[in-house]
């Protein structure tokens, strides 16, 4: 019988909080059981194993990010949309570093297709539609933006930009300005 008060949703949210505190790669069913001061076995009526927990945290993070991105993009186009989309990812990563790492978890194809990751791709393509990119340039641009945004955010979270001027915010704006210019100009391959 499940322990009173424990639900899958509560466990996943607690796991996401734990990921933000100690790092996503440290989240296990055992660590979660310690947080609730229960035996590991009592969680197995809600979770299959640590991989199930990690997948559920990833799905939660993707859903949270998609909701924030959708709100931020409403009524925006061009550089404003690009900046709003990018800022959502950067802000979320700074607020929830463990969840952000979880959003990068490789999901099986069926789970990925049913996740909010699909909404992320749709929103990124909606941002890029404002630049009038034909295929395959649009796909290249999706990959470029994902790489640049994730790379910058990851390096910033690791403290990579905290030791010199200009500050990270100045560089962030510079990057977004240059990405906007690049996307508008569509230089030849």
PDB file of C-alpha atoms in Angstrom:
ATOM      1  CA  UNK A   1       0.000   0.000   0.000  1.00  0.00           C
ATOM      2  CA  UNK A   2       1.423   3.436  -0.920  1.00  0.00           C
ATOM      3  CA  UNK A   3       2.565   5.587   1.990  1.00  0.00           C
ATOM      4  CA  UNK A   4       0.027   8.321   2.788  1.00  0.00           C
ATOM      5  CA  UNK A   5       0.881  11.623   1.128  1.00  0.00           C
ATOM      6  CA  UNK A   6       3.306  10.206  -1.407  1.00  0.00           C
ATOM      7  CA  UNK A   7       2.206  10.529  -5.005  1.00  0.00           C
ATOM      8  CA  UNK A   8       4.113  10.197  -8.226  1.00  0.00           C
ATOM      9  CA  UNK A   9       3.720  13.912  -8.887  1.00  0.00           C
ATOM     10  CA  UNK A  10       4.969  14.865  -5.422  1.00  0.00           C
ATOM     11  CA  UNK A  11       7.960  12.539  -5.783  1.00  0.00           C
ATOM     12  CA  UNK A  12       8.846  13.895  -9.223  1.00  0.00           C
ATOM     13  CA  UNK A  13       8.649  17.497  -8.001  1.00  0.00           C
ATOM     14  CA  UNK A  14      10.787  16.623  -4.986  1.00  0.00           C
ATOM     15  CA  UNK A  15      13.220  14.879  -7.323  1.00  0.00           C
ATOM     16  CA  UNK A  16      13.344  18.014  -9.496  1.00  0.00           C
ATOM     17  CA  UNK A  17      14.041  20.138  -6.420  1.00  0.00           C
ATOM     18  CA  UNK A  18      16.754  17.689  -5.391  1.00  0.00           C
ATOM     19  CA  UNK A  19      18.275  17.937  -8.878  1.00  0.00           C
ATOM     20  CA  UNK A  20      18.438  21.724  -8.521  1.00  0.00           C
ATOM     21  CA  UNK A  21      20.170  21.356  -5.146  1.00  0.00           C
ATOM     22  CA  UNK A  22      22.686  18.557  -5.779  1.00  0.00           C
ATOM     23  CA  UNK A  23      22.779  18.073  -9.557  1.00  0.00           C
ATOM     24  CA  UNK A  24      20.650  15.971 -11.844  1.00  0.00           C
ATOM     25  CA  UNK A  25      23.178  13.146 -12.040  1.00  0.00           C
ATOM     26  CA  UNK A  26      22.923  12.699  -8.255  1.00  0.00           C
ATOM     27  CA  UNK A  27      19.164  12.067  -8.286  1.00  0.00           C
ATOM     28  CA  UNK A  28      18.207   8.484  -7.484  1.00  0.00           C
ATOM     29  CA  UNK A  29      15.274   6.732  -5.880  1.00  0.00           C
ATOM     30  CA  UNK A  30      17.504   6.105  -2.857  1.00  0.00           C
ATOM     31  CA  UNK A  31      18.309   9.821  -2.507  1.00  0.00           C
ATOM     32  CA  UNK A  32      14.622  10.634  -2.813  1.00  0.00           C
ATOM     33  CA  UNK A  33      13.719   8.048  -0.167  1.00  0.00           C
ATOM     34  CA  UNK A  34      16.205   9.690   2.201  1.00  0.00           C
ATOM     35  CA  UNK A  35      14.555  13.052   1.556  1.00  0.00           C
ATOM     36  CA  UNK A  36      11.180  11.645   2.634  1.00  0.00           C
ATOM     37  CA  UNK A  37      12.699   9.491   5.390  1.00  0.00           C
ATOM     38  CA  UNK A  38      11.116   6.352   3.952  1.00  0.00           C
ATOM     39  CA  UNK A  39      12.410   3.035   2.745  1.00  0.00           C
ATOM     40  CA  UNK A  40      13.283   2.832  -0.940  1.00  0.00           C
ATOM     41  CA  UNK A  41      10.761   0.030  -1.401  1.00  0.00           C
ATOM     42  CA  UNK A  42       7.921   2.381  -0.444  1.00  0.00           C
ATOM     43  CA  UNK A  43       8.633   4.492  -3.549  1.00  0.00           C
ATOM     44  CA  UNK A  44       8.394   1.615  -5.986  1.00  0.00           C
ATOM     45  CA  UNK A  45       4.611   1.785  -6.025  1.00  0.00           C
ATOM     46  CA  UNK A  46       5.049   5.216  -7.654  1.00  0.00           C
ATOM     47  CA  UNK A  47       8.306   4.887  -9.590  1.00  0.00           C
ATOM     48  CA  UNK A  48       9.837   1.943 -11.457  1.00  0.00           C
ATOM     49  CA  UNK A  49      13.456   2.864 -10.754  1.00  0.00           C
ATOM     50  CA  UNK A  50      15.909   5.770 -10.833  1.00  0.00           C
ATOM     51  CA  UNK A  51      15.759   5.978 -14.634  1.00  0.00           C
ATOM     52  CA  UNK A  52      11.962   6.333 -14.471  1.00  0.00           C
ATOM     53  CA  UNK A  53      12.387   9.134 -11.911  1.00  0.00           C
ATOM     54  CA  UNK A  54      14.985  10.873 -14.075  1.00  0.00           C
ATOM     55  CA  UNK A  55      12.783  10.587 -17.165  1.00  0.00           C
ATOM     56  CA  UNK A  56       9.815  12.038 -15.293  1.00  0.00           C
ATOM     57  CA  UNK A  57      11.963  14.942 -14.067  1.00  0.00           C
ATOM     58  CA  UNK A  58      13.079  15.554 -17.657  1.00  0.00           C
ATOM     59  CA  UNK A  59       9.457  15.599 -18.827  1.00  0.00           C
ATOM     60  CA  UNK A  60       8.538  18.023 -16.042  1.00  0.00           C
ATOM     61  CA  UNK A  61      11.427  20.323 -16.979  1.00  0.00           C
ATOM     62  CA  UNK A  62      10.484  20.262 -20.659  1.00  0.00           C
ATOM     63  CA  UNK A  63       6.884  21.106 -19.767  1.00  0.00           C
ATOM     64  CA  UNK A  64       7.930  23.981 -17.488  1.00  0.00           C
ATOM     65  CA  UNK A  65      10.276  25.377 -20.143  1.00  0.00           C
ATOM     66  CA  UNK A  66       7.636  25.098 -22.867  1.00  0.00           C
ATOM     67  CA  UNK A  67       5.112  26.973 -20.750  1.00  0.00           C
ATOM     68  CA  UNK A  68       7.560  29.767 -20.027  1.00  0.00           C
ATOM     69  CA  UNK A  69       8.655  29.999 -23.651  1.00  0.00           C
ATOM     70  CA  UNK A  70       5.085  30.127 -24.941  1.00  0.00           C
ATOM     71  CA  UNK A  71       4.249  32.956 -22.539  1.00  0.00           C
ATOM     72  CA  UNK A  72       7.419  34.857 -23.456  1.00  0.00           C
ATOM     73  CA  UNK A  73       6.884  34.520 -27.209  1.00  0.00           C
ATOM     74  CA  UNK A  74       3.270  35.697 -27.273  1.00  0.00           C
ATOM     75  CA  UNK A  75       3.004  38.666 -29.642  1.00  0.00           C
ATOM     76  CA  UNK A  76       6.714  38.826 -30.454  1.00  0.00           C
ATOM     77  CA  UNK A  77       8.590  38.469 -33.727  1.00  0.00           C
ATOM     78  CA  UNK A  78      12.101  38.865 -35.103  1.00  0.00           C
ATOM     79  CA  UNK A  79      14.850  39.799 -32.689  1.00  0.00           C
ATOM     80  CA  UNK A  80      12.343  40.338 -29.856  1.00  0.00           C
ATOM     81  CA  UNK A  81      11.121  36.756 -30.230  1.00  0.00           C
ATOM     82  CA  UNK A  82      14.669  35.429 -30.506  1.00  0.00           C
ATOM     83  CA  UNK A  83      15.716  37.262 -27.335  1.00  0.00           C
ATOM     84  CA  UNK A  84      12.592  36.225 -25.427  1.00  0.00           C
ATOM     85  CA  UNK A  85      13.099  32.577 -26.364  1.00  0.00           C
ATOM     86  CA  UNK A  86      16.798  32.663 -25.472  1.00  0.00           C
ATOM     87  CA  UNK A  87      16.190  34.498 -22.195  1.00  0.00           C
ATOM     88  CA  UNK A  88      13.694  31.863 -21.085  1.00  0.00           C
ATOM     89  CA  UNK A  89      16.326  29.147 -21.422  1.00  0.00           C
ATOM     90  CA  UNK A  90      19.032  31.171 -19.727  1.00  0.00           C
ATOM     91  CA  UNK A  91      16.789  32.271 -16.857  1.00  0.00           C
ATOM     92  CA  UNK A  92      15.415  28.768 -16.341  1.00  0.00           C
ATOM     93  CA  UNK A  93      18.917  27.284 -16.275  1.00  0.00           C
ATOM     94  CA  UNK A  94      20.025  29.801 -13.669  1.00  0.00           C
ATOM     95  CA  UNK A  95      16.918  29.252 -11.523  1.00  0.00           C
ATOM     96  CA  UNK A  96      16.789  25.481 -11.960  1.00  0.00           C
ATOM     97  CA  UNK A  97      20.194  24.089 -12.945  1.00  0.00           C
ATOM     98  CA  UNK A  98      19.228  20.487 -12.180  1.00  0.00           C
ATOM     99  CA  UNK A  99      15.976  20.687 -14.094  1.00  0.00           C
ATOM    100  CA  UNK A 100      17.790  22.343 -16.994  1.00  0.00           C
ATOM    101  CA  UNK A 101      20.233  19.423 -17.064  1.00  0.00           C
ATOM    102  CA  UNK A 102      17.261  17.056 -16.926  1.00  0.00           C
ATOM    103  CA  UNK A 103      15.733  18.713 -19.995  1.00  0.00           C
ATOM    104  CA  UNK A 104      18.801  17.483 -21.905  1.00  0.00           C
ATOM    105  CA  UNK A 105      18.230  13.829 -20.961  1.00  0.00           C
ATOM    106  CA  UNK A 106      18.102  11.583 -24.004  1.00  0.00           C
ATOM    107  CA  UNK A 107      14.579  10.155 -24.194  1.00  0.00           C
ATOM    108  CA  UNK A 108      13.463   7.127 -26.130  1.00  0.00           C
ATOM    109  CA  UNK A 109      11.763   8.109 -29.414  1.00  0.00           C
ATOM    110  CA  UNK A 110       8.218   7.383 -28.217  1.00  0.00           C
ATOM    111  CA  UNK A 111       8.622   9.349 -24.991  1.00  0.00           C
ATOM    112  CA  UNK A 112      10.332  12.214 -26.815  1.00  0.00           C
ATOM    113  CA  UNK A 113       7.543  12.397 -29.408  1.00  0.00           C
ATOM    114  CA  UNK A 114       4.940  12.683 -26.643  1.00  0.00           C
ATOM    115  CA  UNK A 115       6.923  15.241 -24.621  1.00  0.00           C
ATOM    116  CA  UNK A 116       6.900  19.022 -24.546  1.00  0.00           C
ATOM    117  CA  UNK A 117      10.176  18.827 -26.467  1.00  0.00           C
ATOM    118  CA  UNK A 118       8.024  18.837 -29.592  1.00  0.00           C
ATOM    119  CA  UNK A 119       6.570  22.194 -28.500  1.00  0.00           C
ATOM    120  CA  UNK A 120      10.099  23.556 -28.039  1.00  0.00           C
ATOM    121  CA  UNK A 121      11.011  22.646 -31.596  1.00  0.00           C
ATOM    122  CA  UNK A 122       7.767  24.162 -32.890  1.00  0.00           C
ATOM    123  CA  UNK A 123       8.381  27.387 -30.990  1.00  0.00           C
ATOM    124  CA  UNK A 124      11.963  27.653 -32.222  1.00  0.00           C
ATOM    125  CA  UNK A 125      10.752  27.162 -35.780  1.00  0.00           C
ATOM    126  CA  UNK A 126       8.064  29.801 -35.180  1.00  0.00           C
ATOM    127  CA  UNK A 127      10.782  32.249 -34.102  1.00  0.00           C
ATOM    128  CA  UNK A 128      12.764  31.395 -37.222  1.00  0.00           C
ATOM    129  CA  UNK A 129       9.752  31.812 -39.532  1.00  0.00           C
ATOM    130  CA  UNK A 130      10.064  35.518 -38.827  1.00  0.00           C
ATOM    131  CA  UNK A 131      13.410  35.388 -40.630  1.00  0.00           C
ATOM    132  CA  UNK A 132      12.000  33.721 -43.748  1.00  0.00           C
ATOM    133  CA  UNK A 133      14.535  30.894 -43.792  1.00  0.00           C
ATOM    134  CA  UNK A 134      13.880  28.157 -46.339  1.00  0.00           C
ATOM    135  CA  UNK A 135      14.794  24.536 -45.675  1.00  0.00           C
ATOM    136  CA  UNK A 136      17.385  23.238 -45.057  1.00  0.00           C
ATOM    137  CA  UNK A 137      18.582  26.624 -43.706  1.00  0.00           C
ATOM    138  CA  UNK A 138      15.859  26.600 -41.070  1.00  0.00           C
ATOM    139  CA  UNK A 139      17.035  23.230 -39.739  1.00  0.00           C
ATOM    140  CA  UNK A 140      20.622  24.473 -39.717  1.00  0.00           C
ATOM    141  CA  UNK A 141      19.449  27.560 -37.807  1.00  0.00           C
ATOM    142  CA  UNK A 142      17.578  25.430 -35.235  1.00  0.00           C
ATOM    143  CA  UNK A 143      20.782  23.503 -34.593  1.00  0.00           C
ATOM    144  CA  UNK A 144      22.888  26.673 -34.495  1.00  0.00           C
ATOM    145  CA  UNK A 145      20.592  28.368 -31.980  1.00  0.00           C
ATOM    146  CA  UNK A 146      20.344  25.280 -29.809  1.00  0.00           C
ATOM    147  CA  UNK A 147      24.106  24.863 -29.800  1.00  0.00           C
ATOM    148  CA  UNK A 148      24.901  28.494 -29.084  1.00  0.00           C
ATOM    149  CA  UNK A 149      22.255  28.949 -26.393  1.00  0.00           C
ATOM    150  CA  UNK A 150      23.016  25.687 -24.614  1.00  0.00           C
ATOM    151  CA  UNK A 151      26.747  26.175 -24.921  1.00  0.00           C
ATOM    152  CA  UNK A 152      26.660  29.691 -23.518  1.00  0.00           C
ATOM    153  CA  UNK A 153      24.300  28.781 -20.683  1.00  0.00           C
ATOM    154  CA  UNK A 154      26.360  25.726 -19.752  1.00  0.00           C
ATOM    155  CA  UNK A 155      29.618  27.680 -19.689  1.00  0.00           C
ATOM    156  CA  UNK A 156      28.014  30.493 -17.715  1.00  0.00           C
ATOM    157  CA  UNK A 157      26.587  28.061 -15.136  1.00  0.00           C
ATOM    158  CA  UNK A 158      30.062  26.586 -14.727  1.00  0.00           C
ATOM    159  CA  UNK A 159      31.459  30.051 -13.953  1.00  0.00           C
ATOM    160  CA  UNK A 160      33.271  30.339 -17.243  1.00  0.00           C
ATOM    161  CA  UNK A 161      32.527  34.030 -17.763  1.00  0.00           C
ATOM    162  CA  UNK A 162      32.830  35.368 -14.231  1.00  0.00           C
ATOM    163  CA  UNK A 163      36.493  36.332 -14.333  1.00  0.00           C
ATOM    164  CA  UNK A 164      36.726  39.036 -16.965  1.00  0.00           C
ATOM    165  CA  UNK A 165      35.037  42.027 -18.517  1.00  0.00           C
ATOM    166  CA  UNK A 166      32.734  42.603 -20.249  1.00  0.00           C
ATOM    167  CA  UNK A 167      30.138  40.941 -18.060  1.00  0.00           C
ATOM    168  CA  UNK A 168      28.126  37.894 -19.133  1.00  0.00           C
ATOM    169  CA  UNK A 169      24.977  39.949 -19.769  1.00  0.00           C
ATOM    170  CA  UNK A 170      26.836  42.211 -22.196  1.00  0.00           C
ATOM    171  CA  UNK A 171      28.120  39.171 -24.079  1.00  0.00           C
ATOM    172  CA  UNK A 172      24.637  37.604 -24.084  1.00  0.00           C
ATOM    173  CA  UNK A 173      23.163  40.693 -25.752  1.00  0.00           C
ATOM    174  CA  UNK A 174      26.078  40.802 -28.217  1.00  0.00           C
ATOM    175  CA  UNK A 175      25.464  37.153 -29.148  1.00  0.00           C
ATOM    176  CA  UNK A 176      21.738  37.717 -29.663  1.00  0.00           C
ATOM    177  CA  UNK A 177      22.398  40.802 -31.783  1.00  0.00           C
ATOM    178  CA  UNK A 178      24.836  38.866 -33.966  1.00  0.00           C
ATOM    179  CA  UNK A 179      22.566  35.856 -34.282  1.00  0.00           C
ATOM    180  CA  UNK A 180      19.774  38.189 -35.368  1.00  0.00           C
ATOM    181  CA  UNK A 181      22.067  39.800 -37.954  1.00  0.00           C
ATOM    182  CA  UNK A 182      23.207  36.404 -39.219  1.00  0.00           C
ATOM    183  CA  UNK A 183      19.645  35.104 -39.540  1.00  0.00           C
ATOM    184  CA  UNK A 184      18.517  38.240 -41.353  1.00  0.00           C
ATOM    185  CA  UNK A 185      21.413  38.162 -43.802  1.00  0.00           C
ATOM    186  CA  UNK A 186      21.432  34.439 -44.517  1.00  0.00           C
ATOM    187  CA  UNK A 187      25.011  34.376 -45.780  1.00  0.00           C
ATOM    188  CA  UNK A 188      25.731  31.915 -48.547  1.00  0.00           C
ATOM    189  CA  UNK A 189      26.979  28.488 -47.568  1.00  0.00           C
TER     190      UNK A 189
END
